[in-house]
Amino acid sequence: MTQDQLKEAVARAAIAHVVPDAIVGVGTGSTANFFIDALAEMKDRIPGAVASSEATKKRLEGHGIRVFDLNEVSEIPVYVDGADEVNARLHMIKGGGGALTREKIVAAVASKFVCIADASKKVEVMGRFPLPVEVIPMAREHVARQLLRLGGQPKLREGFTTDNGNVILDVHGLAIVEPEELEAAINQIVGVVTNGLFAIRGADVLLLGAADGVKTFTRV
Ligand code: 5RP
């Protein structure tokens, strides 16, 4: 199976987690796009969705799925999103697509986070994938210096602006053995909007696509 076929398989499996008659939170990226396409087939059974990015909003609306502003919504039973890396404790690195802040906000409101990923995303120790950090533009060099002190090699994502008007520093060279601590430490740097570690609030369910089928892992 190709990587896209694995992504489509987990995206389709995630439909079983969508709660009828309730709003669903929707992530960003190629795996989330497969989920949006599958969601379109059951759109009459949900009032709509909350989107984690402008790109996701556009794709949802393209399928005729109503998109709610998060401020209109007090409960989201399920949030479905991909990941760049995920470990055995269902901590994740996210933000390869640059939508990490809105993803983290929607995930914070959701009762359940369902991560959908192909098997290449499962790792023992996170950090091979550069950790995205969203930064207020005027704080870029200050934050970069602090990230160096934490042991990383920050690189500006050239030519990229987030949906929130900020920049991304991708931090290379980290071996993340204490994800919750690192997530909290980076968020303490003045000028950081958020970072792509989703460890303090990780996934509750991981649907992992492999050649022999979709495997389900639950956070312990
Ligand atoms: C976007 C994300 C994505 O979930 C992550 O980058 C995975 O993307 P893909 O499904 O395309 O592999 O965090 O900000």
Coordinates of C-alpha atoms and ligand atoms in Angstrom, one line a residue:
M1 CA 0.0 0.0 0.0
T2 CA 1.1 3.5 -0.7
Q3 CA 1.5 6.1 2.1
D4 CA -1.6 7.9 0.8
Q5 CA -3.6 4.6 0.9
L6 CA -2.6 4.2 4.5
K7 CA -3.6 7.8 5.3
E8 CA -7.0 7.2 3.6
A9 CA -7.5 4.0 5.5
V10 CA -7.0 5.7 8.9
A11 CA -9.1 8.7 7.9
R12 CA -12.0 6.4 7.0
A13 CA -11.5 4.5 10.3
A14 CA -11.8 7.8 12.2
I15 CA -15.4 8.3 10.9
A16 CA -16.5 5.7 13.5
H17 CA -15.4 8.1 16.2
V18 CA -17.5 11.0 14.9
V19 CA -20.5 11.6 17.2
P20 CA -23.8 12.0 15.3
D21 CA -25.6 15.3 15.9
A22 CA -22.5 16.9 17.4
I23 CA -19.9 19.2 16.0
V24 CA -16.6 17.6 15.1
G25 CA -13.1 19.3 15.3
V26 CA -11.1 18.9 12.2
G27 CA -7.3 19.0 11.9
T28 CA -5.0 20.1 9.1
G29 CA -2.8 18.3 6.6
S30 CA -2.9 15.5 4.0
T31 CA -4.3 12.9 6.4
A32 CA -6.9 15.3 7.7
N33 CA -7.9 16.1 4.1
F34 CA -8.7 12.4 3.6
F35 CA -10.8 12.6 6.8
I36 CA -12.7 15.7 5.5
D37 CA -13.4 13.8 2.2
A38 CA -14.8 10.9 4.2
L39 CA -16.7 13.2 6.5
A40 CA -18.5 14.6 3.5
E41 CA -20.2 11.3 3.0
M42 CA -22.0 11.6 6.4
K43 CA -22.4 15.4 6.5
D44 CA -26.2 15.2 7.0
R45 CA -25.6 13.5 10.3
I46 CA -23.6 16.3 11.9
P47 CA -24.5 20.0 12.4
G48 CA -21.0 20.9 11.2
A49 CA -17.3 21.3 12.1
V50 CA -14.7 23.5 13.7
A51 CA -11.7 24.0 11.5
S52 CA -8.1 24.2 12.7
S53 CA -6.9 26.2 9.7
E54 CA -8.1 28.3 6.8
A55 CA -7.2 25.5 4.4
T56 CA -9.3 23.0 6.4
K57 CA -12.2 25.5 6.5
K58 CA -12.0 25.9 2.8
R59 CA -12.0 22.2 2.1
L60 CA -14.9 21.6 4.6
E61 CA -17.0 24.3 3.0
G62 CA -16.1 23.0 -0.5
H63 CA -17.9 19.8 0.6
G64 CA -20.9 21.7 1.9
I65 CA -20.0 21.1 5.5
R66 CA -20.9 24.1 7.8
V67 CA -17.9 25.5 9.6
F68 CA -18.6 27.0 13.0
D69 CA -16.4 29.6 14.7
L70 CA -14.9 28.1 17.8
N71 CA -16.4 30.9 19.9
E72 CA -19.9 29.8 18.9
V73 CA -19.2 26.3 20.3
S74 CA -18.8 25.1 23.9
E75 CA -18.4 21.4 23.4
I76 CA -16.6 19.3 20.8
P77 CA -16.8 15.6 21.6
V78 CA -14.1 14.6 19.1
Y79 CA -11.1 16.2 17.3
V80 CA -9.5 14.3 14.5
D81 CA -6.0 15.3 13.2
G82 CA -2.8 13.9 11.9
A83 CA 0.7 14.1 13.3
D84 CA 4.3 14.4 12.2
E85 CA 5.5 12.0 14.9
V86 CA 3.7 10.1 17.6
N87 CA 5.2 8.0 20.5
A88 CA 3.9 5.1 22.5
R89 CA 2.3 7.4 25.1
L90 CA 0.4 9.2 22.3
H91 CA 2.5 12.4 22.6
M92 CA 2.9 14.0 19.2
I93 CA 4.9 16.5 17.2
K94 CA 2.6 18.5 15.0
G95 CA 2.8 21.7 12.9
G96 CA 4.5 20.4 9.8
G97 CA 1.7 22.2 8.0
G98 CA 2.1 25.3 10.2
A99 CA -1.4 25.0 11.8
L100 CA -0.1 24.0 15.3
T101 CA -1.6 26.9 17.3
R102 CA -5.2 26.6 16.0
E103 CA -4.8 22.8 16.2
K104 CA -3.9 23.0 19.9
I105 CA -6.7 25.4 20.6
V106 CA -9.4 23.2 19.0
A107 CA -7.9 20.1 20.7
A108 CA -8.0 21.9 24.0
V109 CA -11.8 22.3 23.7
A110 CA -12.4 18.7 22.5
S111 CA -13.2 15.8 24.8
K112 CA -11.4 13.2 22.7
F113 CA -8.4 13.6 20.4
V114 CA -8.2 11.0 17.7
C115 CA -4.8 11.0 16.0
I116 CA -4.7 9.5 12.5
A117 CA -1.3 8.6 11.0
D118 CA 0.4 6.2 8.8
A119 CA 3.0 3.8 10.4
S120 CA 5.9 6.0 9.4
K121 CA 4.9 8.5 12.0
K122 CA 5.3 6.2 15.0
V123 CA 8.7 6.7 16.8
E124 CA 10.4 5.7 20.0
V125 CA 11.9 9.1 20.7
M126 CA 10.5 12.3 19.1
G127 CA 12.7 14.9 17.6
R128 CA 13.9 13.6 14.3
F129 CA 11.1 15.7 12.7
P130 CA 12.0 19.3 13.4
L131 CA 9.8 20.8 16.2
P132 CA 7.8 23.7 14.9
V133 CA 7.5 26.7 17.1
E134 CA 5.1 29.6 16.2
V135 CA 6.6 32.9 17.1
I136 CA 5.5 36.6 17.1
P137 CA 7.7 38.1 14.3
M138 CA 9.4 40.8 16.4
A139 CA 10.6 38.1 18.9
R140 CA 12.1 35.8 16.2
E141 CA 15.8 36.3 17.1
H142 CA 15.2 36.3 20.9
V143 CA 13.2 33.1 20.7
A144 CA 15.9 31.5 18.5
R145 CA 18.6 32.3 21.1
Q146 CA 16.5 30.7 23.8
L147 CA 15.9 27.6 21.7
L148 CA 19.6 27.3 21.2
R149 CA 20.1 27.3 24.9
L150 CA 17.6 24.4 25.2
G151 CA 19.8 22.4 22.9
G152 CA 18.0 22.8 19.6
Q153 CA 19.0 24.3 16.2
P154 CA 16.2 26.7 15.2
K155 CA 15.7 27.5 11.5
L156 CA 13.2 30.0 10.2
R157 CA 10.6 28.5 7.9
E158 CA 11.4 30.7 4.9
G159 CA 8.5 32.4 3.1
F160 CA 5.8 31.1 5.5
T161 CA 3.3 33.0 7.6
T162 CA 0.8 31.3 9.8
D163 CA -2.9 31.9 9.7
N164 CA -2.3 34.0 12.7
G165 CA 0.3 36.3 11.0
N166 CA 3.3 34.8 12.7
V167 CA 6.5 33.0 11.7
I168 CA 7.6 29.4 12.4
L169 CA 11.0 28.3 13.8
D170 CA 11.6 24.6 13.0
V171 CA 13.9 23.3 15.8
H172 CA 16.3 20.6 14.6
G173 CA 18.6 18.3 16.6
L174 CA 16.3 17.6 19.6
A175 CA 16.0 14.1 21.2
I176 CA 12.8 14.7 23.1
V177 CA 13.0 12.3 26.1
E178 CA 10.8 14.5 28.4
P179 CA 8.1 15.9 26.1
E180 CA 5.8 17.5 28.7
E181 CA 8.7 19.3 30.3
L182 CA 10.1 20.6 27.0
E183 CA 6.6 21.6 25.8
A184 CA 6.1 23.7 29.0
A185 CA 9.7 25.2 28.9
I186 CA 9.3 26.4 25.3
N187 CA 5.9 27.9 26.0
Q188 CA 7.6 29.9 28.8
I189 CA 9.8 31.8 26.3
V190 CA 8.4 35.3 25.8
G191 CA 7.4 35.7 22.1
V192 CA 6.4 32.0 21.6
V193 CA 2.8 31.6 20.7
T194 CA 2.9 27.8 21.0
N195 CA 5.0 24.9 20.1
G196 CA 4.2 21.7 18.2
L197 CA 4.6 19.3 21.1
F198 CA 1.3 17.9 22.0
A199 CA 2.3 16.0 25.2
I200 CA 0.6 17.8 28.1
R201 CA -2.6 17.2 26.1
G202 CA -1.7 14.3 23.8
A203 CA -4.0 12.0 21.8
D204 CA -6.6 9.8 23.5
V205 CA -6.8 7.4 20.5
L206 CA -4.2 6.6 17.8
L207 CA -5.4 5.0 14.6
L208 CA -2.2 3.8 12.9
G209 CA -2.2 2.7 9.3
A210 CA 0.0 -0.2 8.4
A211 CA 0.1 -2.7 5.5
D212 CA -1.7 -5.3 7.6
G213 CA -4.5 -2.9 8.6
V214 CA -5.5 -0.1 10.9
K215 CA -4.3 -0.6 14.5
T216 CA -6.0 1.2 17.4
F217 CA -4.0 2.4 20.4
T218 CA -5.5 4.0 23.4
R219 CA -3.7 6.3 25.9
V220 CA -3.0 4.6 29.2
Ligands
5RP1 C1 -0.4 20.4 10.4 C2 -0.1 19.2 11.2 C3 -0.4 17.9 10.5 O1 -1.3 17.1 11.2 C4 0.9 17.1 10.3 O2 1.9 18.0 9.7 C5 0.8 15.8 9.6 O3 0.5 16.1 8.2 P1 0.2 15.0 7.1 O4 -1.1 14.4 7.5 O5 0.1 15.8 5.8 O6 1.3 14.1 7.1 O7 0.2 19.2 12.3 O8 0.0 21.6 11.1

